CSV table of C-alpha atoms in Angstrom, one decimal:
chain,number,residue,atom,x,y,z
A,1,MET,CA,-241.3,4.6,-45.7
A,2,ALA,CA,-238.9,7.5,-45.1
A,3,GLY,CA,-239.9,11.1,-45.3
A,4,ARG,CA,-243.2,10.7,-43.6
A,5,TYR,CA,-242.4,13.4,-41.1
A,6,LYS,CA,-242.1,16.9,-42.6
A,7,SER,CA,-240.2,19.7,-41.0
A,8,LYS,CA,-239.5,23.4,-41.6
A,9,LEU,CA,-235.9,22.9,-40.4
A,10,THR,CA,-233.0,23.3,-42.7
A,11,TRP,CA,-229.4,22.2,-42.5
A,12,ASP,CA,-228.7,25.6,-41.0
A,13,ASP,CA,-230.6,24.6,-37.9
A,14,VAL,CA,-228.5,21.5,-37.3
A,15,THR,CA,-226.1,21.9,-34.4
A,16,PRO,CA,-222.5,21.6,-35.7
A,17,LYS,CA,-220.7,18.6,-34.3
A,18,PRO,CA,-218.0,20.5,-32.5
A,19,VAL,CA,-220.7,22.4,-30.7
A,20,TRP,CA,-222.6,19.4,-29.4
A,21,LEU,CA,-219.4,17.8,-28.4
A,22,ASN,CA,-218.6,20.8,-26.4
A,23,ARG,CA,-222.0,21.1,-24.7
A,24,ARG,CA,-220.9,18.9,-21.8
A,25,GLN,CA,-217.8,20.9,-21.4
A,26,LEU,CA,-219.9,24.0,-20.9
A,27,LEU,CA,-222.1,22.2,-18.4
A,28,ALA,CA,-219.5,20.5,-16.3
A,29,GLY,CA,-216.8,23.1,-16.5
A,30,GLY,CA,-213.3,21.8,-16.0
A,31,ALA,CA,-214.3,18.1,-15.6
A,32,GLY,CA,-215.8,18.2,-19.1
A,33,ALA,CA,-212.5,19.2,-20.6
A,34,LEU,CA,-210.9,16.1,-19.2
A,35,ALA,CA,-213.7,13.9,-20.6
A,36,LEU,CA,-213.6,15.5,-24.0
A,37,GLY,CA,-210.7,13.4,-25.2
A,38,SER,CA,-212.7,10.2,-24.7
A,39,ILE,CA,-215.8,11.6,-26.3
A,40,ALA,CA,-214.2,12.9,-29.4
A,41,GLY,CA,-212.2,9.7,-30.0
A,42,PRO,CA,-211.6,8.7,-33.6
A,43,ALA,CA,-214.4,10.1,-35.6
A,44,ALA,CA,-216.6,7.4,-37.2
A,45,ALA,CA,-218.0,7.7,-40.7
A,46,SER,CA,-221.2,9.8,-40.8
A,47,LEU,CA,-224.3,7.9,-41.8
A,48,GLY,CA,-225.8,10.9,-43.6
A,49,ALA,CA,-229.2,10.3,-42.1
A,50,GLN,CA,-232.1,12.4,-43.4
A,51,LYS,CA,-233.2,15.0,-41.0
A,52,THR,CA,-236.9,14.7,-40.2
A,53,GLY,CA,-237.4,17.4,-37.6
A,54,TYR,CA,-239.1,14.8,-35.5
A,55,GLY,CA,-238.3,15.8,-31.9
A,56,ALA,CA,-236.6,19.0,-33.0
A,57,ASP,CA,-238.1,20.7,-29.9
A,58,LEU,CA,-236.2,18.3,-27.7
A,59,GLU,CA,-232.6,18.9,-26.5
A,60,PRO,CA,-230.7,15.6,-26.9
A,61,ASN,CA,-228.4,14.2,-24.3
A,62,THR,CA,-224.7,14.3,-25.1
A,63,LEU,CA,-223.0,11.4,-26.8
A,64,GLU,CA,-221.1,10.7,-23.6
A,65,GLU,CA,-224.3,10.5,-21.5
A,66,ILE,CA,-226.0,8.2,-24.0
A,67,THR,CA,-223.0,5.9,-24.3
A,68,SER,CA,-221.8,5.7,-20.6
A,69,TYR,CA,-225.0,5.0,-18.8
A,70,ASN,CA,-226.6,1.8,-20.2
A,71,ASN,CA,-228.6,-1.2,-19.2
A,72,PHE,CA,-227.4,-4.1,-21.4
A,73,TYR,CA,-227.2,-6.9,-18.9
A,74,GLU,CA,-225.5,-9.2,-21.4
A,75,PHE,CA,-222.4,-7.1,-20.6
A,76,GLY,CA,-223.0,-6.8,-16.8
A,77,THR,CA,-225.5,-5.2,-14.5
A,78,ASP,CA,-223.6,-2.0,-13.6
A,79,LYS,CA,-224.6,1.0,-15.7
A,80,GLY,CA,-220.9,1.4,-16.8
A,81,ASP,CA,-220.4,-2.3,-17.7
A,82,PRO,CA,-221.8,-2.1,-21.3
A,83,ALA,CA,-219.4,0.8,-22.1
A,84,ARG,CA,-216.5,-1.2,-20.5
A,85,ASN,CA,-217.3,-4.6,-22.1
A,86,ALA,CA,-219.4,-4.2,-25.2
A,87,HIS,CA,-216.3,-3.7,-27.4
A,88,MET,CA,-216.0,-7.5,-27.3
A,89,LEU,CA,-219.1,-7.9,-29.4
A,90,THR,CA,-218.4,-8.7,-33.1
A,91,THR,CA,-220.9,-6.8,-35.1
A,92,GLU,CA,-219.5,-7.5,-38.6
A,93,PRO,CA,-220.7,-9.5,-40.3
A,94,TRP,CA,-224.2,-9.5,-38.9
A,95,SER,CA,-227.4,-11.0,-40.1
A,96,VAL,CA,-230.9,-11.2,-38.8
A,97,GLU,CA,-233.0,-14.4,-39.2
A,98,ILE,CA,-236.5,-13.5,-40.2
A,99,ASP,CA,-238.9,-16.4,-39.8
A,100,GLY,CA,-242.4,-17.5,-38.9
A,101,MET,CA,-245.4,-16.3,-40.8
A,102,VAL,CA,-243.6,-14.4,-43.6
A,103,ASP,CA,-243.4,-14.8,-47.4
A,104,ASN,CA,-239.7,-14.4,-47.6
A,105,PRO,CA,-238.1,-16.1,-44.6
A,106,GLY,CA,-234.3,-16.5,-44.3
A,107,SER,CA,-231.1,-14.9,-43.1
A,108,TYR,CA,-230.9,-11.2,-43.9
A,109,SER,CA,-227.5,-9.6,-44.0
A,110,MET,CA,-227.2,-6.0,-42.8
A,111,GLU,CA,-226.6,-5.1,-46.5
A,112,GLN,CA,-229.9,-6.7,-47.4
A,113,ILE,CA,-231.7,-5.1,-44.5
A,114,LEU,CA,-230.5,-1.6,-45.4
A,115,ASP,CA,-230.9,-2.1,-49.2
A,116,GLY,CA,-233.4,0.5,-50.5
A,117,VAL,CA,-233.9,1.9,-47.0
A,118,THR,CA,-233.6,5.7,-46.2
A,119,LEU,CA,-232.0,6.3,-42.9
A,120,GLU,CA,-233.7,9.0,-40.9
A,121,GLU,CA,-232.8,10.9,-37.7
A,122,ARG,CA,-235.4,10.5,-35.1
A,123,ILE,CA,-235.0,12.4,-31.9
A,124,TYR,CA,-237.0,10.5,-29.3
A,125,ARG,CA,-237.5,10.6,-25.6
A,126,PHE,CA,-236.3,7.5,-23.9
A,127,ARG,CA,-237.8,6.5,-20.6
A,128,CYS,CA,-236.3,3.6,-18.5
A,129,VAL,CA,-238.5,1.6,-16.2
A,130,GLU,CA,-236.0,2.6,-13.4
A,131,ARG,CA,-237.2,6.2,-13.5
A,132,TRP,CA,-234.4,7.8,-15.5
A,133,SER,CA,-234.8,9.3,-19.0
A,134,MET,CA,-232.8,10.7,-21.9
A,135,VAL,CA,-233.4,12.2,-25.3
A,136,VAL,CA,-231.6,10.3,-28.0
A,137,PRO,CA,-231.0,11.3,-31.7
A,138,TRP,CA,-231.4,7.9,-33.2
A,139,VAL,CA,-230.6,7.0,-36.8
A,140,GLY,CA,-232.8,4.3,-38.3
A,141,PHE,CA,-235.8,3.3,-40.4
A,142,GLU,CA,-239.3,2.2,-39.8
A,143,LEU,CA,-239.6,-1.5,-38.7
A,144,ALA,CA,-242.6,-1.6,-41.1
A,145,ASP,CA,-240.1,-1.2,-44.0
A,146,LEU,CA,-238.3,-4.5,-43.1
A,147,LEU,CA,-241.6,-6.3,-42.3
A,148,GLU,CA,-242.9,-5.3,-45.7
A,149,LYS,CA,-239.7,-6.7,-47.3
A,150,ALA,CA,-240.2,-10.0,-45.4
A,151,GLY,CA,-243.9,-10.1,-46.4
A,152,VAL,CA,-246.1,-10.5,-43.4
A,153,GLN,CA,-248.6,-13.3,-43.9
A,154,GLU,CA,-252.3,-13.2,-42.9
A,155,GLY,CA,-252.7,-14.6,-39.4
A,156,ALA,CA,-249.6,-13.0,-38.0
A,157,LYS,CA,-250.6,-11.0,-35.0
A,158,TYR,CA,-247.3,-10.4,-33.1
A,159,VAL,CA,-243.6,-9.8,-33.8
A,160,ALA,CA,-241.0,-11.6,-31.6
A,161,PHE,CA,-237.4,-10.4,-31.3
A,162,GLU,CA,-234.3,-12.0,-30.0
A,163,THR,CA,-230.9,-10.6,-29.0
A,164,ALA,CA,-227.6,-12.3,-29.8
A,165,LEU,CA,-226.4,-14.8,-27.2
A,166,ARG,CA,-222.6,-15.2,-27.2
A,167,PRO,CA,-221.1,-16.3,-23.9
A,168,ASP,CA,-217.6,-15.7,-25.4
A,169,GLU,CA,-218.3,-12.1,-26.1
A,170,MET,CA,-220.9,-11.3,-23.4
A,171,PRO,CA,-219.6,-11.7,-19.9
A,172,GLY,CA,-223.0,-11.0,-18.3
A,173,VAL,CA,-224.7,-14.0,-19.8
A,174,ARG,CA,-222.5,-16.4,-17.7
A,175,SER,CA,-224.7,-15.4,-14.8
A,176,PRO,CA,-228.5,-16.2,-14.9
A,177,ILE,CA,-229.6,-12.6,-14.2
A,178,ILE,CA,-232.6,-13.3,-16.4
A,179,GLU,CA,-233.3,-16.2,-18.8
A,180,TRP,CA,-231.0,-15.8,-21.9
A,181,PRO,CA,-231.3,-15.0,-24.7
A,182,TYR,CA,-233.1,-11.7,-24.2
A,183,VAL,CA,-236.4,-11.8,-26.0
A,184,GLU,CA,-239.1,-9.1,-26.6
A,185,GLY,CA,-242.3,-8.7,-28.6
A,186,LEU,CA,-244.8,-6.3,-30.0
A,187,ARG,CA,-248.3,-6.6,-31.2
A,188,LEU,CA,-248.3,-6.3,-35.0
A,189,ASP,CA,-250.0,-2.9,-35.1
A,190,GLU,CA,-247.5,-1.6,-32.6
A,191,ALA,CA,-244.7,-3.0,-34.8
A,192,MET,CA,-246.1,-1.4,-37.9
A,193,HIS,CA,-246.6,2.0,-36.2
A,194,PRO,CA,-244.5,4.8,-37.9
A,195,LEU,CA,-242.9,5.7,-34.6
A,196,THR,CA,-241.4,2.2,-34.2
A,197,ILE,CA,-238.0,2.1,-35.8
A,198,LEU,CA,-235.0,-0.2,-36.1
A,199,ALA,CA,-232.0,2.0,-35.3
A,200,THR,CA,-228.6,1.5,-36.7
A,201,GLY,CA,-226.9,4.6,-35.3
A,202,LEU,CA,-227.1,7.7,-33.1
A,203,TYR,CA,-225.8,11.2,-33.6
A,204,ASP,CA,-225.4,10.3,-37.3
A,205,GLU,CA,-222.8,7.7,-36.5
A,206,PRO,CA,-222.9,3.9,-36.4
A,207,MET,CA,-224.6,2.5,-33.3
A,208,PRO,CA,-222.1,2.2,-30.4
A,209,ASN,CA,-221.9,-1.5,-29.2
A,210,GLN,CA,-223.2,-0.6,-25.7
A,211,ASN,CA,-226.4,0.9,-27.3
A,212,GLY,CA,-227.2,-2.3,-29.2
A,213,ALA,CA,-225.1,-2.4,-32.3
A,214,PRO,CA,-225.5,-3.1,-35.1
A,215,ILE,CA,-229.3,-3.0,-35.1
A,216,ARG,CA,-231.8,-2.5,-32.3
A,217,LEU,CA,-235.5,-1.7,-31.8
A,218,VAL,CA,-236.7,1.7,-30.6
A,219,VAL,CA,-240.3,2.0,-29.4
A,220,PRO,CA,-240.4,5.5,-27.8
A,221,TRP,CA,-243.7,5.2,-26.0
A,222,LYS,CA,-242.7,2.0,-24.0
A,223,TYR,CA,-240.2,1.5,-21.2
A,224,GLY,CA,-236.7,1.2,-22.5
A,225,TYR,CA,-236.4,-2.6,-22.0
A,226,LYS,CA,-238.9,-3.2,-24.8
A,227,SER,CA,-236.4,-1.6,-27.2
A,228,ILE,CA,-234.4,-4.8,-27.6
A,229,LYS,CA,-230.7,-4.5,-28.6
A,230,SER,CA,-228.4,-6.3,-31.0
A,231,ILE,CA,-231.2,-8.3,-32.8
A,232,VAL,CA,-230.5,-11.6,-34.4
A,233,ARG,CA,-234.0,-12.9,-35.0
A,234,ILE,CA,-237.4,-11.5,-35.9
A,235,SER,CA,-240.3,-13.9,-36.0
A,236,LEU,CA,-243.9,-13.2,-37.1
A,237,VAL,CA,-246.2,-15.2,-34.9
A,238,ALA,CA,-249.9,-15.7,-34.1
A,239,GLU,CA,-249.7,-15.8,-30.3
A,240,GLU,CA,-248.3,-13.2,-27.8
A,241,PRO,CA,-244.6,-14.2,-27.5
A,242,PRO,CA,-242.8,-14.5,-24.2
A,243,THR,CA,-240.7,-11.4,-23.2
A,244,ALA,CA,-237.6,-11.5,-21.0
A,245,TRP,CA,-238.6,-9.3,-18.1
A,246,ASN,CA,-242.2,-10.5,-18.1
A,247,LYS,CA,-241.0,-14.1,-17.6
A,248,TYR,CA,-238.8,-12.9,-14.7
A,249,ALA,CA,-241.5,-10.9,-12.9
A,250,PRO,CA,-244.9,-10.7,-14.6
A,251,ARG,CA,-246.3,-8.5,-11.9
A,252,GLU,CA,-243.5,-5.9,-12.4
A,253,TYR,CA,-243.1,-6.0,-16.2
A,254,GLY,CA,-246.1,-6.5,-18.4
A,255,PHE,CA,-246.1,-7.5,-22.1
A,256,TYR,CA,-247.2,-4.0,-23.2
A,257,SER,CA,-245.0,-1.9,-20.8
A,258,ASN,CA,-246.4,1.4,-22.1
A,259,VAL,CA,-245.0,4.3,-20.2
A,260,ASN,CA,-247.8,5.1,-17.8
A,261,PRO,CA,-247.5,7.5,-14.8
A,262,ASN,CA,-250.8,6.1,-13.5
A,263,ARG,CA,-249.5,2.5,-13.2
A,264,ASP,CA,-246.8,2.2,-10.6
A,265,HIS,CA,-244.1,-0.5,-10.7
A,266,PRO,CA,-244.8,-2.5,-7.6
A,267,ARG,CA,-241.5,-1.5,-6.1
A,268,TRP,CA,-241.5,2.2,-7.1
A,269,SER,CA,-243.7,5.0,-8.4
A,270,GLN,CA,-243.7,5.8,-12.1
A,271,LYS,CA,-245.1,9.3,-11.7
A,272,TYR,CA,-241.8,11.0,-12.1
A,273,GLU,CA,-238.5,10.6,-13.9
A,274,ARG,CA,-235.1,12.2,-13.8
A,275,ARG,CA,-233.4,13.4,-17.0
A,276,ILE,CA,-229.8,12.2,-17.1
A,277,GLY,CA,-227.3,15.0,-17.3
A,278,GLY,CA,-228.7,17.4,-14.7
A,279,GLY,CA,-226.0,16.7,-12.2
A,280,LEU,CA,-226.2,16.2,-8.5
A,281,PHE,CA,-229.1,18.6,-7.9
A,282,ALA,CA,-231.3,17.6,-10.9
A,283,LYS,CA,-235.0,17.6,-9.9
A,284,GLN,CA,-237.5,14.9,-11.0
A,285,GLU,CA,-239.9,15.8,-13.7
A,286,PRO,CA,-243.5,14.4,-14.2
A,287,THR,CA,-243.6,11.4,-16.5
A,288,LEU,CA,-245.9,11.8,-19.5
A,289,MET,CA,-248.5,9.3,-20.6
A,290,PHE,CA,-247.1,7.1,-23.4
A,291,ASN,CA,-243.9,9.0,-22.7
A,292,GLY,CA,-245.3,12.1,-24.5
A,293,TYR,CA,-246.5,10.2,-27.6
A,294,GLU,CA,-250.1,9.9,-26.5
A,295,GLU,CA,-251.4,11.8,-29.5
A,296,GLU,CA,-249.7,9.3,-31.9
A,297,VAL,CA,-250.3,6.0,-30.1
A,298,ALA,CA,-253.3,6.2,-27.8
A,299,SER,CA,-255.6,4.9,-30.5
A,300,LEU,CA,-253.8,1.6,-30.5
A,301,TYR,CA,-255.1,0.9,-27.1
A,302,GLU,CA,-258.7,2.2,-27.3
A,303,GLY,CA,-261.0,0.4,-24.9
A,304,MET,CA,-258.1,-1.5,-23.3
A,305,ASP,CA,-257.6,-1.4,-19.5
A,306,LEU,CA,-254.0,-0.1,-19.3
A,307,ILE,CA,-253.6,-1.0,-15.7
A,308,GLU,CA,-254.5,-4.7,-16.2
A,309,PHE,CA,-252.7,-4.9,-19.5
A,310,HIS,CA,-249.7,-3.0,-18.3
B,1,MET,CA,-194.7,-11.8,21.2
B,2,THR,CA,-197.0,-13.4,18.6
B,3,PHE,CA,-198.2,-11.5,15.6
B,4,VAL,CA,-201.7,-11.2,17.0
B,5,GLN,CA,-200.4,-9.8,20.3
B,6,LYS,CA,-198.4,-7.2,18.4
B,7,LEU,CA,-201.4,-6.4,16.3
B,8,ASN,CA,-203.6,-6.0,19.4
B,9,MET,CA,-201.1,-3.7,21.0
B,10,THR,CA,-201.1,-1.5,17.9
B,11,LEU,CA,-204.8,-1.6,17.5
B,12,GLY,CA,-205.3,-0.8,21.2
B,13,ARG,CA,-203.5,2.5,20.6
B,14,VAL,CA,-205.9,3.6,17.8
B,15,PRO,CA,-208.0,6.3,19.4
B,16,PRO,CA,-211.7,6.6,18.5
B,17,TRP,CA,-211.4,10.2,17.4
B,18,LEU,CA,-209.0,9.0,14.7
B,19,LEU,CA,-211.7,6.7,13.3
B,20,TYR,CA,-214.3,9.4,13.4
B,21,SER,CA,-211.9,11.8,11.5
B,22,VAL,CA,-211.1,9.2,8.9
B,23,ALA,CA,-214.8,8.4,8.5
B,24,VAL,CA,-215.6,12.0,7.4
B,25,VAL,CA,-213.4,11.6,4.3
B,26,PRO,CA,-215.4,9.2,2.1
B,27,PRO,CA,-218.7,11.0,2.2
B,28,VAL,CA,-217.0,14.4,1.6
B,29,TRP,CA,-214.9,12.9,-1.2
B,30,LEU,CA,-218.0,11.3,-2.8
B,31,LEU,CA,-219.9,14.6,-2.6
B,32,TRP,CA,-217.0,16.4,-4.3
B,33,LEU,CA,-216.9,13.8,-7.0
B,34,GLY,CA,-220.6,14.1,-7.5
B,35,MET,CA,-220.4,17.8,-7.9
B,36,THR,CA,-217.5,17.7,-10.4
B,37,GLY,CA,-218.6,14.9,-12.7
B,38,GLY,CA,-216.6,12.1,-11.1
B,39,LEU,CA,-219.6,9.9,-10.3
B,40,GLY,CA,-220.7,9.6,-13.9
B,41,VAL,CA,-223.8,11.1,-15.6
B,42,GLU,CA,-226.2,10.1,-12.9
B,43,PRO,CA,-224.4,11.2,-9.7
B,44,ILE,CA,-227.5,11.1,-7.4
B,45,LYS,CA,-228.1,7.4,-7.7
B,46,GLU,CA,-224.3,6.7,-7.6
B,47,LEU,CA,-223.9,8.7,-4.4
B,48,GLU,CA,-227.0,7.1,-2.8
B,49,HIS,CA,-225.8,3.6,-3.7
B,50,LYS,CA,-222.2,4.2,-2.7
B,51,LEU,CA,-223.2,5.5,0.7
B,52,GLY,CA,-225.6,2.6,1.2
B,53,GLU,CA,-223.0,0.0,0.3
B,54,LEU,CA,-220.4,1.6,2.5
B,55,ALA,CA,-222.9,1.6,5.4
B,56,LEU,CA,-223.6,-2.1,4.9
B,57,GLN,CA,-219.9,-2.9,4.8
B,58,LEU,CA,-219.3,-1.0,8.0
B,59,PHE,CA,-222.3,-2.7,9.6
B,60,ILE,CA,-220.8,-6.0,8.7
B,61,ALA,CA,-217.3,-4.9,10.0
B,62,THR,CA,-218.9,-3.9,13.3
B,63,LEU,CA,-220.6,-7.2,13.6
B,64,ALA,CA,-217.4,-9.1,12.8
B,65,ILE,CA,-215.5,-7.6,15.8
B,66,ARG,CA,-216.7,-10.1,18.4
B,67,PRO,CA,-216.2,-13.3,16.4
B,68,LEU,CA,-212.8,-11.9,15.4
B,69,ARG,CA,-211.8,-11.7,19.1
B,70,GLU,CA,-213.4,-15.0,20.1
B,71,TRP,CA,-211.9,-17.1,17.3
B,72,VAL,CA,-209.0,-15.2,15.8
B,73,GLY,CA,-207.9,-13.4,18.9
B,74,ILE,CA,-207.7,-10.0,17.3
B,75,ASN,CA,-209.2,-7.4,19.7
B,76,LEU,CA,-211.0,-4.5,18.2
B,77,MET,CA,-213.5,-4.1,21.0
B,78,LYS,CA,-212.3,-0.6,21.9
B,79,GLN,CA,-213.1,0.5,18.4
B,80,ARG,CA,-216.5,-1.1,18.1
B,81,ARG,CA,-218.6,1.8,19.4
B,82,ALA,CA,-217.0,4.2,17.0
B,83,LEU,CA,-217.5,1.9,14.1
B,84,GLY,CA,-221.2,1.4,15.1
B,85,VAL,CA,-221.8,5.2,15.4
B,86,ILE,CA,-220.1,5.7,12.0
B,87,THR,CA,-222.3,3.0,10.5
B,88,PHE,CA,-225.3,4.9,11.7
B,89,ALA,CA,-224.0,8.2,10.3
B,90,TYR,CA,-223.5,6.6,6.9
B,91,VAL,CA,-227.0,5.1,6.9
B,92,ALA,CA,-228.4,8.6,7.9
B,93,LEU,CA,-226.5,10.2,5.0
B,94,HIS,CA,-227.7,7.5,2.6
B,95,LEU,CA,-231.3,8.3,3.7
B,96,LEU,CA,-230.7,12.0,3.4
B,97,VAL,CA,-229.5,11.7,-0.2
B,98,TRP,CA,-232.6,9.7,-1.0
B,99,LEU,CA,-234.9,12.2,0.8
B,100,VAL,CA,-233.4,15.4,-0.6
B,101,LEU,CA,-231.6,14.7,-3.8
B,102,ASP,CA,-233.3,11.6,-5.2
B,103,VAL,CA,-237.0,11.9,-4.4
B,104,GLY,CA,-237.3,15.4,-3.1
B,105,ILE,CA,-241.1,15.5,-3.3
B,106,LEU,CA,-242.8,15.2,0.1
B,107,SER,CA,-245.9,13.3,-1.1
B,108,GLU,CA,-243.8,10.8,-3.0
B,109,ILE,CA,-241.5,10.2,0.0
B,110,TRP,CA,-244.4,9.3,2.2
B,111,ALA,CA,-246.0,7.2,-0.5
B,112,ASP,CA,-242.8,5.3,-1.0
B,113,ILE,CA,-242.2,4.6,2.7
B,114,VAL,CA,-245.7,3.1,3.2
B,115,LYS,CA,-246.2,1.5,-0.3
B,116,ARG,CA,-242.8,0.2,-1.3
B,117,PRO,CA,-241.7,-2.8,0.7
B,118,TYR,CA,-237.9,-2.4,0.1
B,119,ILE,CA,-238.1,1.2,1.3
B,120,THR,CA,-240.3,0.3,4.3
B,121,VAL,CA,-237.7,-2.3,5.2
B,122,GLY,CA,-234.9,0.2,4.9
B,123,MET,CA,-236.7,2.7,7.0
B,124,ALA,CA,-237.4,0.1,9.7
B,125,ALA,CA,-233.6,-0.7,9.8
B,126,PHE,CA,-232.8,3.0,10.2
B,127,ALA,CA,-235.5,3.4,13.0
B,128,LEU,CA,-234.0,0.4,14.9
B,129,MET,CA,-230.6,2.0,14.8
B,130,ILE,CA,-231.7,5.3,16.3
B,131,PRO,CA,-231.9,4.1,19.9
B,132,LEU,CA,-228.6,2.3,19.4
B,133,ALA,CA,-226.8,5.5,18.2
B,134,PHE,CA,-228.2,7.6,21.1
B,135,THR,CA,-227.2,5.1,23.7
B,136,SER,CA,-223.6,4.6,22.4
B,137,ASN,CA,-222.1,6.5,25.2
B,138,ASN,CA,-220.9,5.8,28.8
B,139,LEU,CA,-223.6,7.8,30.4
B,140,SER,CA,-226.4,5.7,28.8
B,141,LEU,CA,-224.6,2.6,29.7
B,142,ARG,CA,-224.4,3.6,33.3
B,143,LYS,CA,-228.0,4.8,33.4
B,144,LEU,CA,-229.4,1.7,31.7
B,145,GLY,CA,-227.1,-0.8,33.5
B,146,PRO,CA,-225.2,-3.3,31.5
B,147,LYS,CA,-228.0,-5.9,31.3
B,148,LYS,CA,-230.6,-3.6,29.9
B,149,TRP,CA,-228.1,-1.9,27.7
B,150,ARG,CA,-227.0,-5.2,26.3
B,151,SER,CA,-230.5,-6.4,25.5
B,152,LEU,CA,-231.3,-3.0,23.9
B,153,HIS,CA,-228.3,-3.3,21.7
B,154,LYS,CA,-229.4,-6.7,20.4
B,155,LEU,CA,-231.5,-4.5,18.0
B,156,THR,CA,-228.3,-4.5,16.0
B,157,TYR,CA,-229.2,-8.0,14.7
B,158,PRO,CA,-232.7,-7.2,13.2
B,159,ALA,CA,-231.3,-3.9,11.9
B,160,VAL,CA,-228.4,-5.4,9.9
B,161,LEU,CA,-230.7,-8.2,8.7
B,162,LEU,CA,-233.2,-5.6,7.4
B,163,GLY,CA,-230.4,-3.6,5.9
B,164,ALA,CA,-229.2,-6.6,3.9
B,165,LEU,CA,-232.8,-7.5,2.9
B,166,HIS,CA,-233.3,-3.9,1.7
B,167,TYR,CA,-230.4,-4.4,-0.7
B,168,VAL,CA,-231.6,-7.9,-1.9
B,169,MET,CA,-235.2,-6.5,-2.5
B,170,LEU,CA,-234.1,-3.7,-4.8
B,171,ALA,CA,-232.1,-5.8,-7.2
B,172,LYS,CA,-233.4,-6.1,-10.7
B,173,GLY,CA,-233.0,-9.7,-12.0
B,174,PHE,CA,-231.0,-12.4,-10.3
B,175,GLN,CA,-227.9,-10.6,-8.9
B,176,LEU,CA,-225.2,-12.2,-6.9
B,177,GLU,CA,-223.8,-9.2,-5.0
B,178,PRO,CA,-226.7,-8.5,-2.6
B,179,LEU,CA,-227.0,-12.2,-1.9
B,180,ILE,CA,-223.4,-12.4,-0.9
B,181,TYR,CA,-223.9,-9.5,1.6
B,182,MET,CA,-227.0,-11.3,2.9
B,183,GLY,CA,-225.0,-14.5,3.2
B,184,VAL,CA,-222.2,-12.8,5.2
B,185,VAL,CA,-224.8,-11.2,7.5
B,186,LEU,CA,-226.5,-14.5,8.1
B,187,ALA,CA,-223.2,-16.2,8.8
B,188,LEU,CA,-222.2,-13.5,11.3
B,189,LEU,CA,-225.6,-13.7,13.0
B,190,ALA,CA,-225.4,-17.5,13.1
B,191,LEU,CA,-222.0,-17.3,14.8
B,192,ARG,CA,-223.8,-15.4,17.7
B,193,LEU,CA,-225.6,-18.6,18.6
B,194,LYS,CA,-222.2,-20.3,19.3
B,195,LEU,CA,-220.7,-17.4,21.2
B,196,PRO,CA,-220.4,-17.6,25.0
B,197,GLN,CA,-223.3,-15.8,26.5
B,198,LYS,CA,-221.3,-13.8,29.0
B,199,THR,CA,-220.2,-10.9,27.0
B,200,ALA,CA,-218.0,-7.8,27.5
B,201,VAL,CA,-219.8,-4.5,27.2
B,202,ALA,CA,-218.5,-2.0,24.7
């Protein structure tokens, strides 16, 4: 349901687009001016998302930062590969197969998915398992809205997600980096949590392909790889579903993958992170429990050993 | 005169100081790029990875010099010492970027070195290279004598192996590139087993 988050902010508080486009120019001096042409590009249609004030205290990363530094291995393992290659992905038409323990299974077109939905802006912290982080002004709606539309049946305990697998459009999947297609999963209560959204855009514009167009999951208190991109299937199931990175290295990537500075990745510490955009001399900052969303989500895990169930 | 002979004549005239001067350019250029936005939105990791990759490539080049002479006839033995010392300098810069710009927190640095196998392996490779760098001069060669000097410099082999392993261990998912580097290193080391044991000292 939209509008759950109240805010005292008005449209006067919104940063005008030319200003945020210019932020990088101010930061990087001359180099920013050169880059500006590529950021501005042809302006896409505004989504007109409702402002929620959620995360209004956070300073979002620039559009260039959010769209040029991505992990989307379907398009290659280099951080710049998604920006270079994701234009090959056909995002229209797009539909999501909703199946499993639901009352209304079937193929849902984007129009059907967005029917009756109010798009909201949610400014969330985003913490990658690799120790970098960003702040992203997502546009989306609560996953709970779609699940209600599909009608979750009794007995469903988990939600499984699947990314598109198109070797013709995704050069990365020709190599067995991990097992394709990319799959992810949430416990039903995590999926129904109001912070969990399906995002269809950012900066009030349609989702760039490299960020998971046309529809992706965003779960801000978990490491980034849980927020699966370019979703083609959502299944309601009774058992914990397999997840892509967990299958590859269960010791390194747990099913829950909650951001947790007290549980190190076996190969690196998770106590600190570095915000993208600080340049060559950016310092690391302490990582927050549940990525700063402890107040909202800690109750989901009451009594659970978060080291064992990492 | 054959092509290889001509090539060797030309290469023989390349003085080491020229190599050292050229070697200064890439790190300075990368630092400049990093400070002006040319290395993307996360310049620290980019600088660190670029320096590490360059170091591994130079290490492989250094290791290729003897097989190149034995089997192809191209003689770069005069340049090998400079290439080795430059490799060490690049590894040191890679480490410095990690220490100062990337981690930058003393307690975290120590924890990483002892707790993270890929960092332990990388540090071990660097440690093995220190005595090599400090004995890459004629005085040390004379003091140690060619036999001792040669056995000391066999540390090159475990060092490069650990360097390649360091890269393999930090990959996320199954990635080809670090495995290709490892393959080249293993091939160059395997060639050593076939080389004549009597070796020239560089």
